[in-house]
Tab-separated table of C-alpha atoms in Angstrom:
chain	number	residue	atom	x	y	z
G	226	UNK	CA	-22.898	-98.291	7.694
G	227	UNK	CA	-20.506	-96.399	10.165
G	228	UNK	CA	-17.820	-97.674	10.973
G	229	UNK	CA	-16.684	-98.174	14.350
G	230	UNK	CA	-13.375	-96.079	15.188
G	231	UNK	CA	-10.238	-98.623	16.180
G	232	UNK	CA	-10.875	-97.971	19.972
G	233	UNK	CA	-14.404	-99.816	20.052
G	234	UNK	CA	-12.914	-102.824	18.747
G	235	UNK	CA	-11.779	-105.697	21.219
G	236	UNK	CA	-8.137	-106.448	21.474
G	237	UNK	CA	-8.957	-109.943	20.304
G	238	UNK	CA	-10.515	-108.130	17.219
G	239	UNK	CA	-8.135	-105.824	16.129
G	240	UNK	CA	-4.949	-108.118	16.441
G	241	UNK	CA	-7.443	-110.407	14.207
G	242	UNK	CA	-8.451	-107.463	12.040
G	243	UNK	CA	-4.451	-106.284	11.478
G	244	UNK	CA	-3.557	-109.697	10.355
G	245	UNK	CA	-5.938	-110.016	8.049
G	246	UNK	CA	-5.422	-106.603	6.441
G	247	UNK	CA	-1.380	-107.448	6.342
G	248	UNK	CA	-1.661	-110.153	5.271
G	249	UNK	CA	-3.846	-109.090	2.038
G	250	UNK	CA	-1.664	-106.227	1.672
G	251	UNK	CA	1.345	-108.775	1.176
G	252	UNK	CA	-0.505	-111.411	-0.852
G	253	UNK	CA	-3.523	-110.133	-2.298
G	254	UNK	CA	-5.700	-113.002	-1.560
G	255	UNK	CA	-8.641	-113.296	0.803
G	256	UNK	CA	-7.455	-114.668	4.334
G	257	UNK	CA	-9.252	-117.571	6.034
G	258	UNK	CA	-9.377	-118.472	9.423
G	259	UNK	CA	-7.099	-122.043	9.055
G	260	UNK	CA	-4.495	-119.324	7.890
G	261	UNK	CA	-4.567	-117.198	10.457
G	262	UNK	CA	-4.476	-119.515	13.291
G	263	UNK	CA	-1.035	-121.307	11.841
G	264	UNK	CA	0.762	-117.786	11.038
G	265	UNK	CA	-0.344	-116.199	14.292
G	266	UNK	CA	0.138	-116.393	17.875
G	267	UNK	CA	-3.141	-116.107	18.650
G	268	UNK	CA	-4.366	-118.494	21.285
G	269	UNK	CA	-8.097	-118.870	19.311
G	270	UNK	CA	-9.253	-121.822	17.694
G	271	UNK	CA	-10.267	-121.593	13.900
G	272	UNK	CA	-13.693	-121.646	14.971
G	273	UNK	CA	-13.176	-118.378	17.057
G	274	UNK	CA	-11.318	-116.765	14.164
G	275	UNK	CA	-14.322	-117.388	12.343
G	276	UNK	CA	-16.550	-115.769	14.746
G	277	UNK	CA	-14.296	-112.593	15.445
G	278	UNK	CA	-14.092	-112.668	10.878
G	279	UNK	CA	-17.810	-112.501	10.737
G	280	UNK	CA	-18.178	-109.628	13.860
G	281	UNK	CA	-15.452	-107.556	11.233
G	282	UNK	CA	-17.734	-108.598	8.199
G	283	UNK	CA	-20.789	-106.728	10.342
G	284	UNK	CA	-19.134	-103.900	11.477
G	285	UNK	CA	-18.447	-103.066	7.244
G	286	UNK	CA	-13.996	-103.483	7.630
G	287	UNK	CA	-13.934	-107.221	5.880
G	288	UNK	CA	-15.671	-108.755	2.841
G	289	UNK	CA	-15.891	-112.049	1.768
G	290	UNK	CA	-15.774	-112.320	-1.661
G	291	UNK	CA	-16.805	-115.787	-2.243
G	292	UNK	CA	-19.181	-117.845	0.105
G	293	UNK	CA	-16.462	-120.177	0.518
G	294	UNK	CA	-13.576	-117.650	1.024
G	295	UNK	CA	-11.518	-115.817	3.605
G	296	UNK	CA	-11.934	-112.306	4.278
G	297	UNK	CA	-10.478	-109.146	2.942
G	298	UNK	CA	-10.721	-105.176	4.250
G	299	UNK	CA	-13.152	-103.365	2.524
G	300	UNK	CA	-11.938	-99.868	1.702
G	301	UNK	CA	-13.356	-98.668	5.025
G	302	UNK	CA	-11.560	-101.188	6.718
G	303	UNK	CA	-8.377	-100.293	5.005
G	304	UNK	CA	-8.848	-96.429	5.778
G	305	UNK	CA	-9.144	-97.708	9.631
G	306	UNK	CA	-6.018	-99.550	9.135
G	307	UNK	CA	-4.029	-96.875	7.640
G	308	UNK	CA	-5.158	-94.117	9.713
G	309	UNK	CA	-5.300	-96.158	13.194
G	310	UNK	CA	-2.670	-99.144	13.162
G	311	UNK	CA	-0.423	-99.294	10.230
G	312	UNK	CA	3.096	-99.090	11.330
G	313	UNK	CA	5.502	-96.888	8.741
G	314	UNK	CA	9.279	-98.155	7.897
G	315	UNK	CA	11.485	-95.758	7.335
G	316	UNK	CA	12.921	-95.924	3.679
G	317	UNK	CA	16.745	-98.284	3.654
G	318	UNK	CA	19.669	-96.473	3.272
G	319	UNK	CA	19.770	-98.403	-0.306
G	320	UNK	CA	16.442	-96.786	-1.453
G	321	UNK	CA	17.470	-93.329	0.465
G	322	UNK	CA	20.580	-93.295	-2.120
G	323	UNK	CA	18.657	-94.446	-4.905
G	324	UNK	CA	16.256	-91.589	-5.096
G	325	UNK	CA	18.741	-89.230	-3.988
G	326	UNK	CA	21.069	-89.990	-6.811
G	327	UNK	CA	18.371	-89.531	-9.366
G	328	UNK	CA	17.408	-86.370	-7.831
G	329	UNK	CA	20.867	-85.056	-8.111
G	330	UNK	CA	22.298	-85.274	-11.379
G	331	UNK	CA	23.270	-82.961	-13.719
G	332	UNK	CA	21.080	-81.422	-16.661
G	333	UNK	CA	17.461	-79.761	-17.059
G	334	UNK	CA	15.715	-79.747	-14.260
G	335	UNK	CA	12.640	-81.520	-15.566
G	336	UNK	CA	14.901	-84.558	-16.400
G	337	UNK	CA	16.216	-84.638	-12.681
G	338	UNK	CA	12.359	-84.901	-12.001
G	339	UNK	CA	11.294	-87.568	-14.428
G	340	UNK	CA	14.245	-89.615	-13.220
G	341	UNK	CA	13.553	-89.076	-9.331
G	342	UNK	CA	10.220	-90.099	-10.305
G	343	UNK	CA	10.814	-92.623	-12.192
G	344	UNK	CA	12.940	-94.211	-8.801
G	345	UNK	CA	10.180	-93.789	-6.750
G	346	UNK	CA	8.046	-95.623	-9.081
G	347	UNK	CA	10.244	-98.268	-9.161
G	348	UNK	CA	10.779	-98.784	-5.287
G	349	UNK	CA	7.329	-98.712	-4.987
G	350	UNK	CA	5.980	-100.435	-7.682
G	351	UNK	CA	3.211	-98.239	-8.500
G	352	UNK	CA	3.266	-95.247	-10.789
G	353	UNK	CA	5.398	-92.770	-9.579
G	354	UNK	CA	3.283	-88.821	-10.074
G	355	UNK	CA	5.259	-85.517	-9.523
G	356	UNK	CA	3.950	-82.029	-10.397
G	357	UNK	CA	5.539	-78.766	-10.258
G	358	UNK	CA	5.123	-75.370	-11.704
G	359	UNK	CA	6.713	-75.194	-15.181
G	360	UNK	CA	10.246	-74.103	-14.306
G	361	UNK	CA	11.618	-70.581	-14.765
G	362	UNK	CA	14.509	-71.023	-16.934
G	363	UNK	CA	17.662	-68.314	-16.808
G	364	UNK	CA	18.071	-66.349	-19.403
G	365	UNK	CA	20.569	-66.200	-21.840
G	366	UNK	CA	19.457	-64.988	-25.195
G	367	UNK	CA	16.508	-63.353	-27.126
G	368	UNK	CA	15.648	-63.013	-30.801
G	369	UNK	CA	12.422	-62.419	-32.335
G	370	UNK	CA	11.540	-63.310	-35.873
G	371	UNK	CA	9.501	-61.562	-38.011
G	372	UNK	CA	6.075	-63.845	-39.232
G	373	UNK	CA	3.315	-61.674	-40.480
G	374	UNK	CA	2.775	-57.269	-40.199
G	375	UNK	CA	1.393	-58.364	-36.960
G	376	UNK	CA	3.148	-61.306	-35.498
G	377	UNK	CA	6.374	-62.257	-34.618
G	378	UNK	CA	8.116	-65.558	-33.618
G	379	UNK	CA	9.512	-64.660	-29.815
G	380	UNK	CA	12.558	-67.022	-29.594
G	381	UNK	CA	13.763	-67.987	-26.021
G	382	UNK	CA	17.297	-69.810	-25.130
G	383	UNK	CA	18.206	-70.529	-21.781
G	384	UNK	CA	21.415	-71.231	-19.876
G	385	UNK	CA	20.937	-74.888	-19.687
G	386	UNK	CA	20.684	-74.628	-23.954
G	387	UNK	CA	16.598	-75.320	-24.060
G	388	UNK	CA	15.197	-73.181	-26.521
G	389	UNK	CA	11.651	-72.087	-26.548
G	390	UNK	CA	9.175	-70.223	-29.438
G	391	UNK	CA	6.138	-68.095	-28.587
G	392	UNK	CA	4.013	-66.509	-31.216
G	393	UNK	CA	3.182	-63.040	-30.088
G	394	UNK	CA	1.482	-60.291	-31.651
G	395	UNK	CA	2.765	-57.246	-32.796
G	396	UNK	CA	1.870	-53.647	-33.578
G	397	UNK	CA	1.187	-53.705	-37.389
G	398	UNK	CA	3.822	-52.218	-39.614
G	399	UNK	CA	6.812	-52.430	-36.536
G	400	UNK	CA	10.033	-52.122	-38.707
G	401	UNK	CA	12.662	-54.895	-38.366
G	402	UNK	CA	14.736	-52.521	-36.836
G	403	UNK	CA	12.430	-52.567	-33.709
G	404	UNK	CA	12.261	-56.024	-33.469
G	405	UNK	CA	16.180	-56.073	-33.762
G	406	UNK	CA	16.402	-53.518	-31.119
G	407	UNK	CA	14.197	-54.758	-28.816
G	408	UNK	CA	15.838	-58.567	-29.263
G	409	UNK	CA	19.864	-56.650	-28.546
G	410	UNK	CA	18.407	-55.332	-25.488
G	411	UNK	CA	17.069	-58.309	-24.083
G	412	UNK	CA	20.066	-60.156	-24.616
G	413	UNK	CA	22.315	-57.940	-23.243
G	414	UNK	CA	19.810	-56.848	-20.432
G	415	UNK	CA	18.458	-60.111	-19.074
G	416	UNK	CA	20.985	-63.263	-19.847
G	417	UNK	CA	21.443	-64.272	-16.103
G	418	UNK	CA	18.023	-63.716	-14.721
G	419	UNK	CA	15.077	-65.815	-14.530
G	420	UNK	CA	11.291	-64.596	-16.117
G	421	UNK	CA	10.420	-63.842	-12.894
G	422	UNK	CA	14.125	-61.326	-12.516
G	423	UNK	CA	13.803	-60.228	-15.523
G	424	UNK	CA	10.148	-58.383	-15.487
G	425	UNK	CA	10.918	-57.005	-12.296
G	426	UNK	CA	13.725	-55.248	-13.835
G	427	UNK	CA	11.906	-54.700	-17.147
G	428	UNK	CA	9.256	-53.054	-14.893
G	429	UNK	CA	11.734	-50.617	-13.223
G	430	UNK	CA	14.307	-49.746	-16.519
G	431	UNK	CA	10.918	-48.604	-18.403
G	432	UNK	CA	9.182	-47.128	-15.506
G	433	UNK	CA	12.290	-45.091	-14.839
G	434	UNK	CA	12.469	-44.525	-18.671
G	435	UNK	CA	15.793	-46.257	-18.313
G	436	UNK	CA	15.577	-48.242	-21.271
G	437	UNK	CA	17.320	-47.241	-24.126
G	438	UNK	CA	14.452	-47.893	-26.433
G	439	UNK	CA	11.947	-46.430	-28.638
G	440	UNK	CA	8.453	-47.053	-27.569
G	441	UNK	CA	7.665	-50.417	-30.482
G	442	UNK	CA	10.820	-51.639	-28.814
G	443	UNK	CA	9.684	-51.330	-25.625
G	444	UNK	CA	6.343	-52.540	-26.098
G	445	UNK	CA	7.657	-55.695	-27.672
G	446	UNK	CA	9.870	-56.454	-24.649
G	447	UNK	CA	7.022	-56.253	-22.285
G	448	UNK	CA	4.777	-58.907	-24.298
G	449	UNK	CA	8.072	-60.842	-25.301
G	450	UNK	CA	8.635	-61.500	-21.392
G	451	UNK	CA	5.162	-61.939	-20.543
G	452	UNK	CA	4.125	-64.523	-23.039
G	453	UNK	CA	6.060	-66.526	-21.360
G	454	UNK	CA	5.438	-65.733	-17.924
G	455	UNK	CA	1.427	-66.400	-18.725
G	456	UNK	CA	1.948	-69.643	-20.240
G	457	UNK	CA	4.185	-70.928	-17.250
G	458	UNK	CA	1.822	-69.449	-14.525
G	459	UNK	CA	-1.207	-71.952	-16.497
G	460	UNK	CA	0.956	-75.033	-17.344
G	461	UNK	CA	2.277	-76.811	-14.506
G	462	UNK	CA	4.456	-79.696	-14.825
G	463	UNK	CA	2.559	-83.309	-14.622
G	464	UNK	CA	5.524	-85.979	-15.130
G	465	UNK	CA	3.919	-89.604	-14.572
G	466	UNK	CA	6.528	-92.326	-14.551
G	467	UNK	CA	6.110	-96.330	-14.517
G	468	UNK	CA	2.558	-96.958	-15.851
G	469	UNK	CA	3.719	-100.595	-16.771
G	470	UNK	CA	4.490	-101.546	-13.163
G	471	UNK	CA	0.618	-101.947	-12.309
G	472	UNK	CA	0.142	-104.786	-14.362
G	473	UNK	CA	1.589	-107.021	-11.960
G	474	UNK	CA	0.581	-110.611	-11.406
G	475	UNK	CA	-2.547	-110.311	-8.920
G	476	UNK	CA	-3.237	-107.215	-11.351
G	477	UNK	CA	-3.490	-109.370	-14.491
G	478	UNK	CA	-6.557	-111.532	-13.482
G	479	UNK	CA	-8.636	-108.026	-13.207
G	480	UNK	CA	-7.546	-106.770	-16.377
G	481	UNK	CA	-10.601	-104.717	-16.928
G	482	UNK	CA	-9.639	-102.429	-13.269
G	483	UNK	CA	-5.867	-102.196	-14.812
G	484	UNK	CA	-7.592	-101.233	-17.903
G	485	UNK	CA	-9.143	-98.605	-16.644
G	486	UNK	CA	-6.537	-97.306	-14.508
G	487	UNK	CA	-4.526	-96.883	-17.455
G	488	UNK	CA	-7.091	-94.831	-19.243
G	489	UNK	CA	-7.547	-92.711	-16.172
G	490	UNK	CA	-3.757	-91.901	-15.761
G	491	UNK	CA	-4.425	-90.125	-19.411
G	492	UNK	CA	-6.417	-87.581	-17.452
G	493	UNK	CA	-3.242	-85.573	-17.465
G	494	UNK	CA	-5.727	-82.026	-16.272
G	495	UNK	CA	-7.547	-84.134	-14.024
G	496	UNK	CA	-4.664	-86.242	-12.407
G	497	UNK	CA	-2.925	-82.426	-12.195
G	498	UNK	CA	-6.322	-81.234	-10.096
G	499	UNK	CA	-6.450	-84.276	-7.221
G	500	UNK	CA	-2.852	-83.867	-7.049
G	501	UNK	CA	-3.193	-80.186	-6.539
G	502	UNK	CA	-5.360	-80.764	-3.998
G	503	UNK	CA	-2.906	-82.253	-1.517
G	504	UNK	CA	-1.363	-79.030	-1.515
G	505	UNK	CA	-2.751	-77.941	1.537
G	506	UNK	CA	-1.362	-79.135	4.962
G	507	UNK	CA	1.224	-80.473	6.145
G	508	UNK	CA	0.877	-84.050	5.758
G	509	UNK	CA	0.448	-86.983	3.205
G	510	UNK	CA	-2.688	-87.289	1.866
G	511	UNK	CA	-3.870	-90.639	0.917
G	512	UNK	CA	-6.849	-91.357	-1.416
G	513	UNK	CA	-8.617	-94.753	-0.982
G	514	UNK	CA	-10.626	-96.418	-3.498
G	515	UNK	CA	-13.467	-94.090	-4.126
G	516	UNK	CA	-12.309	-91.576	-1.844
G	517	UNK	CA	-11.202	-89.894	-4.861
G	518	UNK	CA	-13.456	-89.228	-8.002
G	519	UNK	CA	-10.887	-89.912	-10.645
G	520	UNK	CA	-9.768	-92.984	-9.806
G	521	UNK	CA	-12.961	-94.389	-8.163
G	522	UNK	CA	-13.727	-97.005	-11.170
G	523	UNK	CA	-10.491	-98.797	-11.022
G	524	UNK	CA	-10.795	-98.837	-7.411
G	525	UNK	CA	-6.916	-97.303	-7.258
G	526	UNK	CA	-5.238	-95.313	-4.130
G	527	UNK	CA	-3.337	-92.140	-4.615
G	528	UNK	CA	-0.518	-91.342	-2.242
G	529	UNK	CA	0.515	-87.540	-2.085
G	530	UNK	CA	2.764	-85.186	-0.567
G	531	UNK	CA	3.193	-81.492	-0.684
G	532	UNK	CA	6.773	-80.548	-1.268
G	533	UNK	CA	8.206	-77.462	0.517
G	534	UNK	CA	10.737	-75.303	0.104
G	535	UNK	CA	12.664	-74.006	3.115
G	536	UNK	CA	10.663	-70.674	3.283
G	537	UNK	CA	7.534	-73.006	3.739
G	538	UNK	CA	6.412	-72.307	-0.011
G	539	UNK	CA	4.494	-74.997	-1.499
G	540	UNK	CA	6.790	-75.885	-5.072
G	541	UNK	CA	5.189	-79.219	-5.840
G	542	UNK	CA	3.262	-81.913	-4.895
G	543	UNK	CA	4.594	-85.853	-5.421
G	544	UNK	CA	2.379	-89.086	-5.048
G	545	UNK	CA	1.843	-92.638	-6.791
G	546	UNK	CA	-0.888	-94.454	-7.543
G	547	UNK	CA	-1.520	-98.435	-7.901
G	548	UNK	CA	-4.033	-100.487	-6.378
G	549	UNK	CA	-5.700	-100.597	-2.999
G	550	UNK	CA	-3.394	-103.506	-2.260
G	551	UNK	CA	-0.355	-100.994	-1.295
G	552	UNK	CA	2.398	-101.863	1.169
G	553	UNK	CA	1.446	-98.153	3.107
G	554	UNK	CA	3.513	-98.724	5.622
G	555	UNK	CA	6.326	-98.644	2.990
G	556	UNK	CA	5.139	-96.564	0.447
G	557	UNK	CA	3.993	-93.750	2.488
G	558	UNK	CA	7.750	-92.787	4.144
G	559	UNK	CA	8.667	-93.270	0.895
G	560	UNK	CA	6.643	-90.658	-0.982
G	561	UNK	CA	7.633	-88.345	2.247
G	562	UNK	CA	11.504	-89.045	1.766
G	563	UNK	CA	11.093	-88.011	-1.750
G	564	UNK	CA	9.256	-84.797	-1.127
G	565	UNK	CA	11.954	-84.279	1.336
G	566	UNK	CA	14.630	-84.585	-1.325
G	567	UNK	CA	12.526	-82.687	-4.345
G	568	UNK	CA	12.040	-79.494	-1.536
G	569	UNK	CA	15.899	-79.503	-1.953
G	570	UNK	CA	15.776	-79.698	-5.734
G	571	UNK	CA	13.288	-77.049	-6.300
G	572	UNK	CA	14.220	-74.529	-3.434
């Protein structure tokens, strides 16, 4: 069934279409015509309510889940209502501060995300999704240690005091002396510069046979730097945040849905891929139901934003995900504000 677009519908029809789908949104429960007709200011009779209710139930944007029941949107109903008539609210100043704070303090720069994520998830009660690429650290020492005649352990420490280990191979028989060398020069050569600095400059000391180093040496600082450059390039960074806040109460009486939201949210490659996917353009994206794949069994909606730096570079994307029963018009400046405030994170 098509559905019609929000222009072919009588005003009498949308004003009792919006109601309905607000009021689901804020209670979860099917909405009957008695109900409508006592919270509205509609001049119709419960009997007209009806009739307008069943027109909606034809045209495939409400359901009626019971014989007996009210109404509810169906997801094609909801997508009308989000796209056509939902009205956004701007994020309070409280909330503003709240994910601003989180975003701002001090230490690695993957905690500043879990935490900012970990706000938004909170303020909007769903699970709160950023991903990012996996950040360049700077520099500020090198070591390798010696594992096998052809391996080393590549040792990494950066300025904020993370340290990282890469096995990488070696030519066989390298003397320690080389591996020495080649760890000195880093050190002395690098500390200060990101991956990203530091193989650009790499690049040009040993294309300009700058390098004070014997060829082993050399070689070992090339794959030393680029080990870790690889790995980066192929393992973003997927930080999910407040899994718990989806078993709410209207949640709990379809535990087998929350159930299987929670299973899908271990998808960590696949959450990663509809994520990256809101990449492109300018605006939120939002998944409905079974408008996306992953989540189309548990019947969940995805909320996602691409965040920008301010040369227009995508650096991230950030989202949540609960159930179809979302407050958009909340939720939706919400997930923008934060974008807003990661861009200035991760510029």
């Amino acid at each position: 069934m098509t559905t019609p677009p929000i222009h072919e519908l009588t005003d009498r029809a949308r004003d009792v279409f919006r109601i309905v789908v607000e009021s689901y949104l804020d209670s979860g429960a099917p909405v009957g015509s008695r109900t409508i007709s006592k919270i509205s200011a509609l001049n119709l009779s419960p009997a007209s309510i009806r009739n307008v209710m069943q027109d909606l139930e034809e045209a495939g944007l409400l359901a009626a889940p019971h014989t007996s029941a009210g109404r509810m949107p169906t997801q094609s109903g909801l997508r009308l209502f989000v796209d056509g008539m939902m009205q956004a609210s701007a994020p309070s100043a409280e909330e503003r501060a709240a994910i601003e704070s989180r975003a701002g303090q001090t230490g690695p720069i993957e905690e500043a995300l879990a935490s900012t994520t970990a706000a938004l998830s909170g303020l909007s009660a769903c699970a709160g999704l950023v991903l990012v690429p996996k950040h360049e650290p700077v520099l500020r020492q090198f070591g390798f240690v010696p594992l096998s005649h052809d391996r080393a352990l590549a040792v990494l420490v950066g300025e904020d005091g993370s340290v990282e280990n890469r096995v990488v191979e070696i030519p066989g028989g390298i003397d320690p002396g080389s591996l020495q060398q080649a760890a000195n020069y880093m050190s002395a050569m690098l500390s200060g510069l990101t991956l990203s600095e530091a193989r650009a400059r790499i690049e040009r000391d040993l294309g300009q046979q700058r390098a004070a180093l014997d060829s082993a040496a050399a070689a070992l600082v090339e794959r030393g730097l680029a080990v870790w450059s690889e790995d980066g390039d192929r393992r973003p960074v997927l930080i999910v945040r407040g899994q718990a806040r989806l078993i709410d109460t209207a949640a709990a009486e379809d535990l087998d849905r929350v159930r299987q939201l929670l299973d899908e949210l271990e998808g960590k490659e696949e959450i990663a891929r509809l994520l990256d996917s809101a990449r492109e353009g300018e605006a939120t994206r939002i998944f409905i139901g079974s408008e996306n794949k992953l989540f189309a069994l548990s019947g969940s909606s995805v909320i996602a934003k691409p965040v920008r730096a301010l040369d227009g570079r995508v650096v991230g994307v950030v989202g949540v995900i609960g159930p179809t029963r979302l407050n958009y018009a909340r939720v939706v400046p919400m997930v923008d504000f934060t974008a807003a405030t990661l861009a200035r994170l991760l510029a």
